[in-house]
Amino acid sequence: MQSTKYIWQNGEMKLWEEVKVHVLSHSIHYGSGVFEGIRAYETEKGPVIFRLGEHIDRLYYSAGAIKMKMPWTKEEFKNAVIETVRINELKQGYIRPLIYYGYGELRISPLGCPVEAIIAAWPWGKYLSADPIKVKVADYIRIHPKSSVTDAKICGHYVNSILSFLQVNSEGYDEALLLDFNGNIAEGPGENFFLAKEGKLVTPLLGNILAGITRQSIIELARDLGYETEERIVLLEEALAADECFFTGTAAEVTPIGSINGQLIANGKIGAITGKLNEEFMRIVAGENEKYSKWLTYV
């Protein structure tokens, strides 16, 4: 991981190597933090941050899910993200805002702990390096929707993702695919799932998945390009018989899936729809499509 010079912490810019968090912080012990993954992209007019407003809205929604009283307004936090990118002279890369319960008490209840935050930004290229990737259905299911606020981006949820990835990676796969409690497709450990069949896109319904911002962007883009797109229950058998499958996410962007459980998806190559969506998405984040300029915040 490539570092930059500064990290914003609790309203101050600090040197990367000098940022500290107490070892008895509540979030370290119980996963009681919330975070976002946001990307910055290089354009001819300078760096842009993709869908910053939507990411901050979701961050604050997640914080509310675990009763955090935010010391900063959304506008203040947005400006802090922009300033972190600017001061680090980051042209393109990844931004990680994290809000966490700090050092106060170590009971399960975090309510006696201060709410603290950091914003880091650094260069980061492709998240999943294979193209297309090999995916396997994990033995672990996606968190049950009555077990937590499953559409919030809470740190502790990602133990589910870690276990899933470690299992399939040890068996030679690039990424996991998680089913829900009914045995239907939910999502990847850090990505949303799409399939294409006979020119039509299908993606799992909200309710047992993260409401991905890239997911929603791709749905909107696909419809604008004339692809019928449906949000519904998706069976594993449908994915195996699909013409194309791909993941979406801030880190993953649009990542084609070549096989699931060792079975090729069609010919195992990048499909025409996946390729087109990826091409158009990268044009958007490069500032080359004015129609979607509302998604870009210039630094």
Coordinates of C-alpha atoms in Angstrom, one line a residue:
M1 CA 0.0 0.0 0.0
Q2 CA 1.4 3.4 -1.0
S3 CA 1.2 6.1 1.6
T4 CA 0.6 9.8 1.2
K5 CA 1.7 12.6 3.4
Y6 CA -1.4 13.6 5.4
I7 CA -4.4 12.0 7.1
W8 CA -7.3 14.1 8.4
Q9 CA -8.1 13.1 12.0
N10 CA -10.8 14.8 14.1
G11 CA -10.6 18.1 12.3
E12 CA -6.8 18.3 11.9
M13 CA -4.4 17.3 9.2
K14 CA -1.7 15.1 10.6
L15 CA 1.4 13.4 9.2
W16 CA 0.6 9.9 8.0
E17 CA 3.0 8.3 10.4
E18 CA 1.9 10.3 13.4
V19 CA -1.8 9.4 13.4
K20 CA -2.7 7.4 16.5
V21 CA -5.7 5.5 17.8
H22 CA -5.8 4.1 21.4
V23 CA -5.6 0.4 21.6
L24 CA -8.6 0.3 23.9
S25 CA -10.8 2.1 21.4
H26 CA -14.2 0.5 21.3
S27 CA -14.2 0.0 17.6
I28 CA -11.0 -2.0 17.6
H29 CA -12.6 -4.5 20.0
Y30 CA -16.1 -4.7 18.7
G31 CA -16.1 -3.5 15.1
S32 CA -18.3 -0.5 16.1
G33 CA -17.1 1.8 13.3
V34 CA -18.5 2.8 9.9
F35 CA -16.7 3.6 6.7
E36 CA -16.9 4.4 3.1
G37 CA -14.7 3.6 0.1
I38 CA -14.6 6.5 -2.4
R39 CA -12.5 6.9 -5.5
A40 CA -10.8 9.9 -7.0
Y41 CA -10.0 10.0 -10.7
E42 CA -7.8 12.1 -12.9
T43 CA -9.4 14.2 -15.6
E44 CA -8.2 16.9 -17.9
K45 CA -9.6 19.5 -15.5
G46 CA -8.0 18.0 -12.5
P47 CA -8.9 15.3 -10.0
V48 CA -12.6 14.5 -9.3
I49 CA -14.2 12.6 -6.5
F50 CA -16.9 10.1 -7.7
R51 CA -20.4 10.6 -6.1
L52 CA -19.0 12.3 -3.0
G53 CA -22.4 13.4 -1.8
E54 CA -24.0 10.0 -2.0
H55 CA -21.0 8.4 -0.2
I56 CA -21.3 10.9 2.7
D57 CA -25.1 10.4 2.9
R58 CA -24.5 6.7 3.3
L59 CA -21.7 7.2 5.8
Y60 CA -24.0 9.3 8.0
Y61 CA -26.8 6.7 7.6
S62 CA -24.4 4.0 8.7
A63 CA -23.3 6.1 11.7
G64 CA -26.9 6.7 12.7
A65 CA -27.5 2.9 12.6
I66 CA -25.1 2.5 15.6
K67 CA -26.3 5.7 17.3
M68 CA -23.3 7.9 16.6
K69 CA -23.7 11.6 17.3
M70 CA -21.7 13.2 14.6
P71 CA -19.5 16.1 15.7
W72 CA -19.4 17.4 12.0
T73 CA -22.0 18.3 9.6
K74 CA -22.2 16.5 6.2
E75 CA -20.9 19.7 4.5
E76 CA -17.9 19.9 6.9
F77 CA -17.1 16.3 6.3
K78 CA -17.4 16.6 2.5
N79 CA -15.0 19.6 2.6
A80 CA -12.6 17.5 4.8
V81 CA -12.6 14.8 2.1
I82 CA -11.9 17.3 -0.6
E83 CA -9.1 18.9 1.4
T84 CA -7.5 15.5 2.1
V85 CA -7.3 14.8 -1.6
R86 CA -6.0 18.3 -2.3
I87 CA -3.3 18.5 0.3
N88 CA -2.0 15.1 -0.7
E89 CA -1.9 16.2 -4.3
L90 CA -3.6 13.0 -5.2
K91 CA -4.5 12.8 -8.9
Q92 CA -6.1 9.4 -8.8
G93 CA -6.7 6.9 -6.0
Y94 CA -8.8 5.7 -3.1
I95 CA -10.3 7.6 -0.2
R96 CA -11.2 6.0 3.1
P97 CA -13.4 7.9 5.6
L98 CA -13.8 6.0 8.9
I99 CA -15.9 7.0 11.8
Y100 CA -15.3 5.1 15.0
Y101 CA -16.0 4.9 18.7
G102 CA -12.8 5.8 20.4
Y103 CA -11.4 5.2 23.9
G104 CA -13.9 5.6 26.7
E105 CA -15.4 2.3 28.0
L106 CA -15.1 -1.3 27.0
R107 CA -18.6 -2.5 27.7
I108 CA -20.6 -3.7 24.7
S109 CA -22.5 -0.4 24.8
P110 CA -20.4 2.3 22.9
L111 CA -22.4 5.2 24.3
G112 CA -19.7 6.3 26.8
C113 CA -17.1 6.5 24.0
P114 CA -16.2 9.5 21.9
V115 CA -17.1 9.6 18.2
E116 CA -13.9 10.1 16.2
A117 CA -13.0 10.0 12.6
I118 CA -10.2 9.8 10.0
I119 CA -10.0 10.4 6.3
A120 CA -7.1 8.9 4.4
A121 CA -6.4 9.0 0.6
W122 CA -3.7 7.2 -1.4
P123 CA -2.9 5.9 -4.9
W124 CA -4.6 2.6 -5.5
G125 CA -5.0 0.8 -8.8
K126 CA -7.1 -2.2 -9.8
Y127 CA -8.6 -4.0 -6.8
L128 CA -9.1 -7.4 -8.4
S129 CA -6.2 -8.0 -10.7
A130 CA -7.4 -11.0 -12.8
D131 CA -9.5 -10.1 -15.8
P132 CA -11.9 -11.8 -15.8
I133 CA -11.9 -13.3 -12.3
K134 CA -12.5 -16.8 -10.9
V135 CA -15.3 -16.8 -8.3
K136 CA -16.6 -19.5 -5.9
V137 CA -19.7 -19.6 -3.8
A138 CA -18.5 -19.3 -0.2
D139 CA -19.6 -21.6 2.6
Y140 CA -20.6 -18.6 4.6
I141 CA -23.9 -16.8 3.8
R142 CA -24.5 -13.1 3.7
I143 CA -25.5 -11.7 7.1
H144 CA -29.2 -12.3 7.7
P145 CA -31.2 -9.0 7.4
K146 CA -32.6 -9.4 10.9
S147 CA -29.2 -9.9 12.4
S148 CA -28.1 -6.3 11.8
V149 CA -28.7 -3.1 9.8
T150 CA -27.4 -4.9 6.8
D151 CA -27.6 -2.0 4.3
A152 CA -25.3 0.1 6.6
K153 CA -21.5 -0.1 6.0
I154 CA -20.5 -1.2 9.5
C155 CA -17.0 -2.4 10.1
G156 CA -18.0 -5.5 12.0
H157 CA -20.0 -6.8 9.0
Y158 CA -16.9 -7.3 7.1
V159 CA -15.8 -10.3 9.2
N160 CA -18.4 -12.1 7.1
S161 CA -16.5 -10.9 4.0
I162 CA -13.1 -11.7 5.4
L163 CA -14.1 -15.3 6.2
S164 CA -15.6 -15.8 2.8
F165 CA -12.6 -14.4 0.9
L166 CA -10.1 -16.4 3.0
Q167 CA -12.0 -19.6 2.3
V168 CA -12.2 -19.3 -1.5
N169 CA -8.8 -17.8 -1.9
S170 CA -7.2 -20.8 -0.1
E171 CA -8.9 -22.9 -2.8
G172 CA -7.4 -20.9 -5.7
Y173 CA -10.2 -18.5 -6.5
D174 CA -9.9 -14.7 -6.9
E175 CA -13.1 -13.7 -5.0
A176 CA -16.1 -15.1 -3.2
L177 CA -19.8 -15.0 -4.0
L178 CA -22.2 -15.0 -1.0
L179 CA -25.7 -16.4 -1.1
D180 CA -28.5 -15.1 1.2
F181 CA -30.3 -17.1 3.9
N182 CA -32.7 -18.4 1.2
G183 CA -29.9 -19.7 -1.0
N184 CA -30.2 -16.9 -3.6
I185 CA -27.4 -14.7 -4.8
A186 CA -26.6 -11.8 -2.5
E187 CA -23.3 -10.2 -3.4
G188 CA -19.5 -10.5 -3.2
P189 CA -17.5 -9.7 -0.1
G190 CA -17.1 -6.1 -1.2
E191 CA -19.0 -5.9 -4.4
N192 CA -22.5 -6.1 -5.9
F193 CA -23.4 -8.7 -8.5
F194 CA -24.9 -8.5 -12.0
L195 CA -25.7 -11.0 -14.7
A196 CA -26.6 -10.5 -18.4
K197 CA -28.8 -12.8 -20.3
E198 CA -30.1 -12.2 -23.9
G199 CA -29.2 -8.5 -23.7
K200 CA -31.0 -8.0 -20.3
L201 CA -29.3 -7.1 -17.0
V202 CA -30.4 -8.6 -13.7
T203 CA -29.1 -7.7 -10.2
P204 CA -30.3 -8.8 -6.7
L205 CA -32.9 -6.8 -4.9
L206 CA -32.1 -4.4 -2.1
G207 CA -32.9 -5.7 1.4
N208 CA -30.2 -8.3 1.9
I209 CA -27.3 -6.5 0.2
L210 CA -25.4 -3.2 0.5
A211 CA -27.0 -0.5 -1.6
G212 CA -23.9 0.0 -3.7
I213 CA -23.4 3.5 -5.1
T214 CA -21.5 2.0 -8.1
R215 CA -24.3 -0.5 -8.4
Q216 CA -26.9 2.3 -8.7
S217 CA -24.7 4.2 -11.1
I218 CA -24.4 1.1 -13.4
I219 CA -28.2 0.5 -13.3
E220 CA -28.8 4.1 -14.4
L221 CA -26.0 4.0 -17.0
A222 CA -27.3 0.6 -18.4
R223 CA -30.8 1.9 -18.7
D224 CA -29.6 5.1 -20.5
L225 CA -27.7 2.8 -22.9
G226 CA -30.9 0.9 -23.7
Y227 CA -30.3 -2.2 -21.7
E228 CA -33.4 -3.5 -19.8
T229 CA -32.4 -3.8 -16.2
E230 CA -34.3 -5.7 -13.5
E231 CA -33.8 -5.8 -9.7
R232 CA -35.1 -9.1 -8.4
I233 CA -34.3 -12.4 -6.7
V234 CA -31.4 -14.1 -8.6
L235 CA -30.8 -17.8 -8.5
L236 CA -27.3 -19.3 -8.6
E237 CA -28.5 -21.5 -11.5
E238 CA -29.3 -18.3 -13.5
A239 CA -25.8 -17.0 -13.0
L240 CA -24.2 -20.3 -14.1
A241 CA -26.4 -20.2 -17.3
A242 CA -25.9 -16.4 -17.9
D243 CA -24.2 -14.9 -21.0
E244 CA -22.2 -12.6 -18.7
C245 CA -21.6 -12.0 -15.0
F246 CA -19.7 -9.1 -13.3
F247 CA -19.2 -7.4 -10.0
T248 CA -19.4 -3.6 -9.3
G249 CA -18.1 -1.6 -6.5
T250 CA -16.0 1.5 -5.6
A251 CA -12.8 -0.6 -5.4
A252 CA -13.9 -3.2 -8.0
E253 CA -15.4 -0.7 -10.5
V254 CA -16.8 -3.0 -13.2
T255 CA -15.0 -6.4 -12.9
P256 CA -16.0 -9.3 -15.2
I257 CA -16.5 -12.8 -13.8
G258 CA -15.1 -15.5 -16.0
S259 CA -16.2 -18.5 -14.0
I260 CA -18.2 -19.5 -10.9
N261 CA -17.4 -22.7 -9.0
G262 CA -15.0 -23.7 -11.8
Q263 CA -17.8 -23.5 -14.4
L264 CA -17.2 -21.0 -17.3
I265 CA -19.7 -18.2 -17.8
A266 CA -20.4 -18.6 -21.5
N267 CA -16.9 -18.7 -23.0
G268 CA -15.2 -17.3 -19.9
K269 CA -14.3 -14.0 -21.6
I270 CA -15.4 -10.5 -21.0
G271 CA -18.9 -10.1 -22.5
A272 CA -20.0 -7.3 -24.8
I273 CA -22.4 -5.7 -22.3
T274 CA -19.8 -5.8 -19.4
G275 CA -17.2 -4.3 -21.7
K276 CA -19.5 -1.6 -22.9
L277 CA -20.6 -0.6 -19.4
N278 CA -16.9 -0.6 -18.2
E279 CA -15.9 1.6 -21.2
E280 CA -18.7 4.1 -20.6
F281 CA -18.2 4.1 -16.8
M282 CA -14.5 4.9 -17.3
R283 CA -15.4 7.7 -19.7
I284 CA -17.7 9.2 -17.0
V285 CA -15.1 9.1 -14.2
A286 CA -12.6 10.7 -16.6
G287 CA -14.9 13.6 -17.1
E288 CA -15.6 12.8 -20.7
N289 CA -19.4 12.6 -20.5
E290 CA -21.1 15.8 -19.5
K291 CA -24.4 14.0 -19.0
Y292 CA -23.1 12.5 -15.7
S293 CA -21.0 15.5 -14.6
K294 CA -23.4 15.7 -11.5
W295 CA -21.6 12.6 -10.2
L296 CA -18.2 14.3 -10.1
T297 CA -16.9 16.7 -7.5
Y298 CA -13.8 18.6 -8.8
V299 CA -11.0 19.1 -6.3

